[in-house]
Short mmCIF file of C-alpha atoms and ligand atoms in Angstrom, two decimals:
data_model
loop_
_atom_site.label_atom_id
_atom_site.label_comp_id
_atom_site.label_asym_id
_atom_site.label_seq_id
_atom_site.Cartn_x
_atom_site.Cartn_y
_atom_site.Cartn_z
CA MET M 1 107.70 107.38 88.50
CA ALA M 2 110.84 105.93 90.04
CA GLU M 3 110.36 103.77 93.11
CA LEU M 4 110.55 105.87 96.27
CA LEU M 5 113.30 104.29 98.35
CA ARG M 6 112.64 106.23 101.55
CA ASP M 7 109.64 107.56 103.42
CA THR M 8 111.54 110.78 104.12
CA ARG M 9 111.29 112.84 100.95
CA VAL M 10 111.24 116.37 99.66
CA GLU M 11 108.24 117.27 97.51
CA ILE M 12 108.65 120.02 94.97
CA ASN M 13 105.60 121.57 93.36
CA LEU M 14 106.76 122.66 89.91
CA ASP M 15 103.52 124.52 89.22
CA ARG M 16 104.32 126.80 92.13
CA ILE M 17 107.78 127.53 90.78
CA ALA M 18 106.18 128.35 87.41
CA TYR M 19 103.64 130.54 89.20
CA ASN M 20 106.36 132.44 91.07
CA MET M 21 108.26 133.01 87.81
CA THR M 22 105.12 134.29 86.10
CA GLN M 23 104.35 136.62 88.99
CA LEU M 24 107.86 138.01 88.87
CA GLY M 25 107.66 138.39 85.09
CA SER M 26 104.48 140.44 85.31
CA LEU M 27 105.87 142.56 88.14
CA CYS M 28 109.07 143.46 86.27
CA GLY M 29 107.76 143.61 82.71
CA SER M 30 109.24 142.27 79.51
CA LYS M 31 112.24 144.63 79.44
CA VAL M 32 113.78 143.01 82.51
CA ALA M 33 115.52 139.68 81.84
CA LEU M 34 115.00 137.01 84.48
CA MET M 35 118.04 135.08 85.66
CA PRO M 36 116.78 132.77 88.42
CA VAL M 37 119.46 131.63 90.83
CA ILE M 38 119.70 127.85 91.19
CA LYS M 39 122.94 127.54 93.14
CA ALA M 40 123.13 125.03 96.01
CA ASN M 41 121.14 122.50 94.02
CA GLY M 42 118.40 125.01 93.37
CA TYR M 43 118.21 125.92 97.08
CA GLY M 44 117.59 122.26 97.79
CA HIS M 45 114.86 121.90 95.14
CA GLY M 46 117.06 120.03 92.65
CA ALA M 47 118.69 122.31 90.08
CA VAL M 48 118.56 119.94 87.11
CA ASN M 49 114.92 119.07 87.72
CA ILE M 50 113.61 122.61 88.10
CA ALA M 51 115.66 124.06 85.22
CA PRO M 52 113.12 123.16 82.48
CA THR M 53 110.29 124.81 84.44
CA LEU M 54 112.34 127.99 84.83
CA LEU M 55 113.34 128.12 81.17
CA GLU M 56 109.75 127.47 80.04
CA ASN M 57 108.64 130.38 82.21
CA GLY M 58 110.89 133.14 81.01
CA ALA M 59 114.37 132.48 82.37
CA VAL M 60 117.02 133.96 80.08
CA TYR M 61 119.86 132.46 82.12
CA LEU M 62 120.25 130.12 85.06
CA ALA M 63 122.71 131.41 87.65
CA VAL M 64 124.91 129.24 89.85
CA ALA M 65 127.72 129.96 92.28
CA THR M 66 130.32 127.42 91.21
CA LEU M 67 131.81 125.62 88.23
CA THR M 68 130.72 122.24 89.63
CA GLU M 69 127.12 123.42 89.66
CA ALA M 70 127.45 124.75 86.12
CA LEU M 71 128.94 121.50 84.84
CA GLU M 72 126.18 119.44 86.44
CA LEU M 73 123.59 121.49 84.57
CA LYS M 74 125.52 121.43 81.28
CA LYS M 75 125.80 117.65 81.60
CA ALA M 76 122.02 117.43 81.87
CA ASN M 77 121.54 119.71 78.87
CA SER M 78 124.41 121.38 77.06
CA ASP M 79 122.05 123.99 75.56
CA TRP M 80 120.98 125.48 78.88
CA PRO M 81 122.35 129.02 79.30
CA ILE M 82 124.40 128.99 82.50
CA PHE M 83 126.01 131.88 84.35
CA ILE M 84 128.60 131.42 87.12
CA MET M 85 128.32 134.27 89.66
CA GLY M 86 131.36 133.12 91.63
CA HIS M 87 135.08 132.88 91.01
CA THR M 88 136.53 130.05 88.91
CA PRO M 89 140.25 129.39 89.50
CA ASP M 90 142.55 129.97 86.50
CA ARG M 91 143.37 126.29 86.06
CA LEU M 92 139.69 125.42 85.59
CA LEU M 93 138.71 128.18 83.16
CA HIS M 94 139.07 125.81 80.20
CA HIS M 95 135.87 124.06 81.34
CA VAL M 96 134.00 127.34 81.12
CA VAL M 97 135.09 127.86 77.53
CA GLU M 98 134.60 124.26 76.44
CA LYS M 99 131.06 124.12 77.83
CA GLU M 100 130.18 127.70 76.74
CA ILE M 101 129.35 128.86 80.23
CA THR M 102 129.17 132.59 80.97
CA GLN M 103 131.67 133.53 83.67
CA THR M 104 131.99 136.36 86.17
CA VAL M 105 135.30 138.16 85.71
CA PHE M 106 137.07 140.94 87.62
CA SER M 107 140.65 140.77 86.35
CA LEU M 108 142.45 141.18 83.07
CA ARG M 109 144.49 138.08 83.89
CA GLN M 110 141.45 135.81 83.93
CA ALA M 111 139.95 137.51 80.89
CA GLN M 112 143.18 136.92 79.00
CA ILE M 113 143.15 133.21 79.86
CA LEU M 114 139.53 132.95 78.73
CA SER M 115 140.25 134.91 75.57
CA ASP M 116 143.18 132.66 74.61
CA LEU M 117 141.22 129.49 75.28
CA ALA M 118 138.21 130.74 73.33
CA SER M 119 140.26 132.04 70.39
CA ALA M 120 141.92 128.62 70.06
CA LEU M 121 138.44 127.16 69.55
CA GLY M 122 137.35 129.98 67.25
CA ARG M 123 134.92 131.25 69.85
CA LYS M 124 134.33 134.18 72.14
CA ALA M 125 134.00 133.62 75.87
CA LYS M 126 131.03 135.50 77.34
CA VAL M 127 131.73 137.28 80.60
CA HIS M 128 129.99 139.62 83.03
CA ILE M 129 132.19 142.11 84.88
CA LYS M 130 131.83 142.16 88.66
CA VAL M 131 131.97 145.50 90.43
CA ASP M 132 132.42 145.79 94.18
CA THR M 133 130.21 148.64 95.34
CA GLY M 134 130.68 147.96 99.04
CA PHE M 135 129.97 144.32 99.80
CA HIS M 136 133.70 143.48 99.51
CA ARG M 137 133.05 139.92 98.47
CA LEU M 138 133.88 139.72 94.76
CA GLY M 139 134.82 142.32 92.17
CA LYS M 140 136.90 145.45 92.27
CA THR M 141 135.91 148.88 93.51
CA PRO M 142 135.11 151.49 90.83
CA SER M 143 138.28 153.40 89.92
CA HIS M 144 140.01 154.72 86.83
CA GLU M 145 142.45 151.80 87.06
CA TYR M 146 139.59 149.28 87.06
CA ALA M 147 137.96 151.14 84.17
CA ASP M 148 141.25 150.89 82.22
CA GLU M 149 141.39 147.17 83.00
CA ILE M 150 137.82 146.64 81.81
CA CYS M 151 138.52 148.56 78.60
CA GLU M 152 141.47 146.26 77.99
CA ILE M 153 139.29 143.21 78.65
CA ASN M 154 136.82 144.67 76.16
CA SER M 155 139.50 144.78 73.48
CA LEU M 156 140.53 141.13 73.84
CA PRO M 157 139.74 139.20 70.65
CA GLY M 158 138.26 136.15 72.41
CA ILE M 159 136.04 137.97 74.90
CA GLU M 160 132.51 139.28 74.71
CA ILE M 161 131.58 141.42 77.69
CA GLU M 162 127.88 140.69 77.85
CA GLY M 163 127.10 142.19 81.22
CA ILE M 164 128.21 144.06 84.29
CA PHE M 165 126.90 143.58 87.79
CA SER M 166 127.19 144.21 91.48
CA HIS M 167 125.52 142.90 94.62
CA LEU M 168 123.76 144.79 97.39
CA ALA M 169 124.58 144.32 101.05
CA LEU M 170 121.00 145.38 101.94
CA ALA M 171 122.41 147.16 104.96
CA GLY M 172 119.73 149.85 104.79
CA GLU M 173 118.03 152.11 102.28
CA ALA M 174 120.76 154.75 102.38
CA GLU M 175 123.55 152.20 101.96
CA ASP M 176 121.70 150.44 99.13
CA GLU M 177 121.21 153.77 97.38
CA GLU M 178 124.91 154.54 97.71
CA GLN M 179 125.83 151.19 96.17
CA PHE M 180 123.35 151.75 93.34
CA ARG M 181 124.74 155.23 92.58
CA SER M 182 128.30 153.95 92.67
CA PHE M 183 127.41 151.16 90.24
CA MET M 184 125.50 153.41 87.82
CA GLY M 185 128.26 156.04 87.89
CA PHE M 186 130.88 153.46 87.02
CA VAL M 187 128.76 151.98 84.23
CA SER M 188 128.32 155.48 82.73
CA GLU M 189 132.06 156.05 82.83
CA LEU M 190 132.66 152.75 81.04
CA GLU M 191 129.98 153.48 78.46
CA ALA M 192 131.55 156.88 77.80
CA ARG M 193 134.76 155.00 77.10
CA GLY M 194 133.15 152.77 74.49
CA CYS M 195 132.07 149.74 76.50
CA SER M 196 128.52 148.54 76.16
CA PHE M 197 126.61 146.09 78.31
CA ARG M 198 123.55 144.14 77.28
CA TYR M 199 122.79 143.23 80.88
CA ARG M 200 123.40 145.56 83.81
CA HIS M 201 122.22 143.82 86.98
CA LEU M 202 122.20 144.42 90.70
CA ALA M 203 118.97 143.09 92.20
CA ASP M 204 118.40 139.86 94.12
CA SER M 205 114.98 138.73 95.37
CA ILE M 206 114.54 141.46 97.94
CA ALA M 207 115.90 144.30 95.81
CA CYS M 208 113.88 143.42 92.71
CA VAL M 209 110.63 143.76 94.66
CA ASP M 210 111.55 146.59 97.01
CA TYR M 211 113.50 148.75 94.55
CA PRO M 212 111.87 148.84 91.08
CA ASP M 213 114.59 151.24 89.85
CA TYR M 214 117.29 148.70 90.56
CA ARG M 215 115.92 146.06 88.19
CA LEU M 216 117.87 147.57 85.28
CA ASP M 217 118.20 145.02 82.42
CA MET M 218 118.22 141.85 84.47
CA ILE M 219 117.41 140.51 87.93
CA ARG M 220 118.92 137.61 89.87
CA PRO M 221 116.06 136.26 91.99
CA GLY M 222 116.78 133.24 94.16
CA ALA M 223 114.63 132.94 97.28
CA ILE M 224 111.53 134.38 95.66
CA ILE M 225 111.51 131.74 92.90
CA TYR M 226 111.00 129.15 95.61
CA GLY M 227 108.29 131.22 97.28
CA MET M 228 110.38 132.70 100.08
CA VAL M 229 109.26 136.22 100.95
CA GLY M 230 111.99 138.57 102.19
CA TYR M 231 110.93 141.93 100.77
CA SER M 232 109.31 144.50 103.00
CA LYS M 233 108.26 147.46 100.86
CA GLY M 234 106.97 145.99 97.61
CA ASP M 235 104.22 143.49 97.07
CA LEU M 236 104.27 140.18 95.24
CA GLN M 237 102.28 136.99 95.72
CA VAL M 238 104.44 133.88 95.68
CA LYS M 239 103.91 130.31 96.89
CA GLN M 240 106.31 128.05 98.77
CA ALA M 241 107.16 125.19 96.40
CA ILE M 242 108.90 122.84 98.81
CA SER M 243 107.58 120.50 101.45
CA PHE M 244 109.36 117.88 103.51
CA LYS M 245 107.60 114.71 104.63
CA THR M 246 108.21 111.38 106.27
CA ALA M 247 106.33 108.53 107.94
CA ILE M 248 106.42 107.00 111.41
CA SER M 249 108.83 104.07 111.59
CA GLN M 250 107.99 102.86 115.10
CA LEU M 251 105.79 103.69 118.10
CA HIS M 252 106.80 103.26 121.74
CA ARG M 253 104.65 103.43 124.85
CA LEU M 254 106.45 105.09 127.76
CA SER M 255 105.65 105.31 131.45
CA PRO M 256 106.25 108.51 133.43
CA GLY M 257 109.98 109.01 134.09
CA GLU M 258 111.23 107.14 131.03
CA GLY M 259 113.50 109.15 128.72
CA VAL M 260 114.13 109.30 124.98
CA SER M 261 117.20 109.80 122.78
CA TYR M 262 120.75 110.70 123.82
CA ASP M 263 121.18 111.90 127.38
CA TYR M 264 117.48 111.41 128.12
CA LEU M 265 116.99 115.16 127.74
CA TRP M 266 113.23 114.54 127.54
CA LYS M 267 111.41 112.38 130.03
CA ALA M 268 107.76 111.35 129.99
CA GLN M 269 105.58 113.22 132.48
CA ARG M 270 102.57 110.99 131.80
CA ASP M 271 101.82 107.71 130.04
CA SER M 272 103.03 108.64 126.58
CA ILE M 273 103.19 107.38 123.02
CA VAL M 274 106.29 108.49 121.15
CA ALA M 275 106.99 108.04 117.45
CA THR M 276 110.35 107.43 115.84
CA LEU M 277 110.68 109.41 112.61
CA PRO M 278 113.36 108.49 110.06
CA PHE M 279 114.87 111.95 109.48
CA GLY M 280 117.66 113.79 111.24
CA TYR M 281 120.31 116.42 110.95
CA ALA M 282 122.11 114.51 108.18
CA ASP M 283 119.02 115.18 106.04
CA GLY M 284 119.53 118.88 106.70
CA TYR M 285 117.08 119.31 109.57
CA PRO M 286 118.55 121.80 112.05
CA ARG M 287 119.87 119.99 115.12
CA ASN M 288 119.04 123.00 117.26
CA MET M 289 115.30 122.39 116.66
CA ARG M 290 115.27 120.28 119.82
CA ASP M 291 112.41 121.42 122.05
CA LYS M 292 111.22 123.75 119.25
CA GLY M 293 110.49 121.57 116.25
CA TYR M 294 107.25 119.74 115.54
CA VAL M 295 105.65 117.72 112.79
CA ILE M 296 102.03 117.45 111.73
CA ILE M 297 100.60 113.95 112.05
CA ASN M 298 96.95 113.32 111.30
CA GLY M 299 96.29 117.05 111.57
CA ILE M 300 97.86 117.38 115.03
CA LYS M 301 101.04 119.16 116.06
CA ALA M 302 103.42 116.53 117.44
CA PRO M 303 106.40 118.16 119.18
CA LEU M 304 109.89 116.76 118.58
CA ILE M 305 111.33 115.61 121.90
CA GLY M 306 114.86 114.88 123.02
CA VAL M 307 118.03 115.20 121.01
CA ILE M 308 117.67 115.17 117.22
CA CYS M 309 119.92 112.38 115.95
CA MET M 310 121.74 112.14 112.65
CA ASP M 311 119.14 109.94 110.94
CA GLN M 312 116.18 109.86 113.28
CA CYS M 313 114.23 111.88 115.77
CA ILE M 314 111.34 111.32 118.13
CA ALA M 315 107.97 113.03 118.43
CA ASP M 316 105.43 112.96 121.23
CA VAL M 317 102.29 111.62 119.55
CA THR M 318 100.28 110.91 122.69
CA ASP M 319 97.57 113.30 121.53
CA VAL M 320 97.44 112.21 117.90
CA PRO M 321 94.19 110.34 117.21
CA ASP M 322 94.47 106.83 115.72
CA VAL M 323 98.26 107.14 115.55
CA CYS M 324 99.89 104.13 113.86
CA GLU M 325 103.18 103.12 112.35
CA GLY M 326 103.52 104.25 108.71
CA MET M 327 101.38 107.33 109.28
CA GLU M 328 102.58 110.41 107.38
CA ALA M 329 104.35 113.24 109.21
CA VAL M 330 104.80 116.66 107.61
CA ILE M 331 108.12 118.22 108.61
CA TYR M 332 107.86 121.40 106.52
CA GLY M 333 104.79 122.42 104.57
CA ASP M 334 103.04 125.53 103.31
CA GLY M 335 101.25 126.02 106.62
CA SER M 336 97.75 125.32 105.25
CA ASP M 337 97.61 122.09 107.28
CA GLY M 338 99.20 123.69 110.36
CA SER M 339 102.61 122.53 109.17
CA MET M 340 105.81 124.41 109.86
CA THR M 341 106.58 126.77 106.99
CA ILE M 342 110.14 127.45 105.91
CA ALA M 343 109.78 130.93 107.36
CA GLU M 344 108.83 129.51 110.76
CA ALA M 345 111.61 126.92 110.64
CA ALA M 346 114.11 129.70 109.96
CA GLN M 347 112.83 131.70 112.87
CA LEU M 348 112.87 128.74 115.29
CA ALA M 349 116.34 127.63 114.19
CA GLY M 350 117.70 131.17 114.42
CA THR M 351 118.71 131.42 110.77
CA ASN M 352 117.29 132.53 107.43
CA LYS M 353 114.97 130.78 104.99
CA ASN M 354 117.64 130.22 102.34
CA ASP M 355 119.73 128.37 104.91
CA ILE M 356 116.83 126.10 105.87
CA ILE M 357 116.08 125.03 102.30
CA SER M 358 119.61 124.87 100.92
CA ARG M 359 120.83 122.76 103.83
CA ILE M 360 118.41 119.93 103.02
CA THR M 361 120.95 117.35 101.88
CA ALA M 362 120.92 115.07 98.86
CA ARG M 363 119.91 112.06 101.00
CA PRO M 364 116.13 112.51 100.99
CA PRO M 365 114.80 111.81 97.49
CA ARG M 366 113.12 114.66 95.62
CA VAL M 367 109.64 114.05 94.29
CA TYR M 368 108.30 116.44 91.65
CA ILE M 369 104.62 117.12 91.41
CA LYS M 370 102.75 119.12 88.79
C1 PLP X 401 122.60 134.02 95.90
C2 PLP X 401 122.71 135.23 95.07
C3 PLP X 401 121.56 135.85 94.55
C4 PLP X 401 120.16 135.40 94.90
O1 PLP X 401 119.88 135.80 96.21
P1 PLP X 401 118.39 135.69 96.84
O2 PLP X 401 118.47 136.51 98.07
O3 PLP X 401 118.15 134.25 97.12
O4 PLP X 401 117.47 136.24 95.83
C5 PLP X 401 121.74 136.90 93.69
N1 PLP X 401 122.98 137.36 93.38
C6 PLP X 401 124.10 136.81 93.88
C7 PLP X 401 125.42 137.36 93.49
C8 PLP X 401 124.00 135.74 94.75
O5 PLP X 401 125.12 135.20 95.27
#
């Protein structure tokens, strides 16, 4: 294993990612293709390093948001099947064709560019059509004009329409149902006009568990692959794969009245021992965790005190038995040791779980355990 150049590191349990994939596979059955979403560096887990585990455990495609993410994966292994869910500007579409990446498309103009580029190489560019069923983010609203456009795309010599998809706003059961109906109605219209789609897909992590009918031919699970539970109606056992750890860099003994960190926003009320920890908001730890965050040191909850700095923060370790410099501190864990789970971090920081994990920056090294 490569030398670990920092005490602050992100540990990824690949067995848990495999477990989550297997669980999802048995829930959805063999007719539903799995396209795990590994945008944002695999939600902080390291896209290139988790890709083999996903492909070995049933992934048909790996989905990313951007061309840069797709190219990073193709550079690691040009055989990996990659799907870009986002928009790629016209001037960059040649990369998609050259690297045989499957692209989301919602205009004849882009399809034509792809078709020309692919034809010149004697290939067909694979695309999935994006339909806007209400989210108003990407894709066009179902209409006869859009159907005409899709039929034209379908007739381009250098294009293979492999799929069609939409995305739910998850605004409520009635709204979700309306989006689903709109999508299915449009797909039927297109099929009646001679289009065919190998993969019709709509469901993200929450929808694929809560709405079995919406799984269709393929699902796009992100959060759930990493063990983040967001569904409310269905049931699926998954395990958090990520943990975040560091070690104490220095201890200080403070007398009552002495402060710590910028602005002395925390002051000792008693004779205290405080520990400097070498992680901060530039590692992706939420700065607003001040007065809320804690780490687990030697089995004890040590609250973070004072302002969280860019590279360091300070914990009150007065009550930690045998505390010493170099002792491990668990920033995020699976909770079994009392550590803060990603779910709890999200709640304390006033955001969602995907934000907490995807914001962990590239600075802390990733360590993969099996
Ligand atoms: C991010 C994303 C997903 C995955 O979302 P999760 O909630 O993490 O499962 C699926 N589809 C699209 C279009 C996305 O952008």
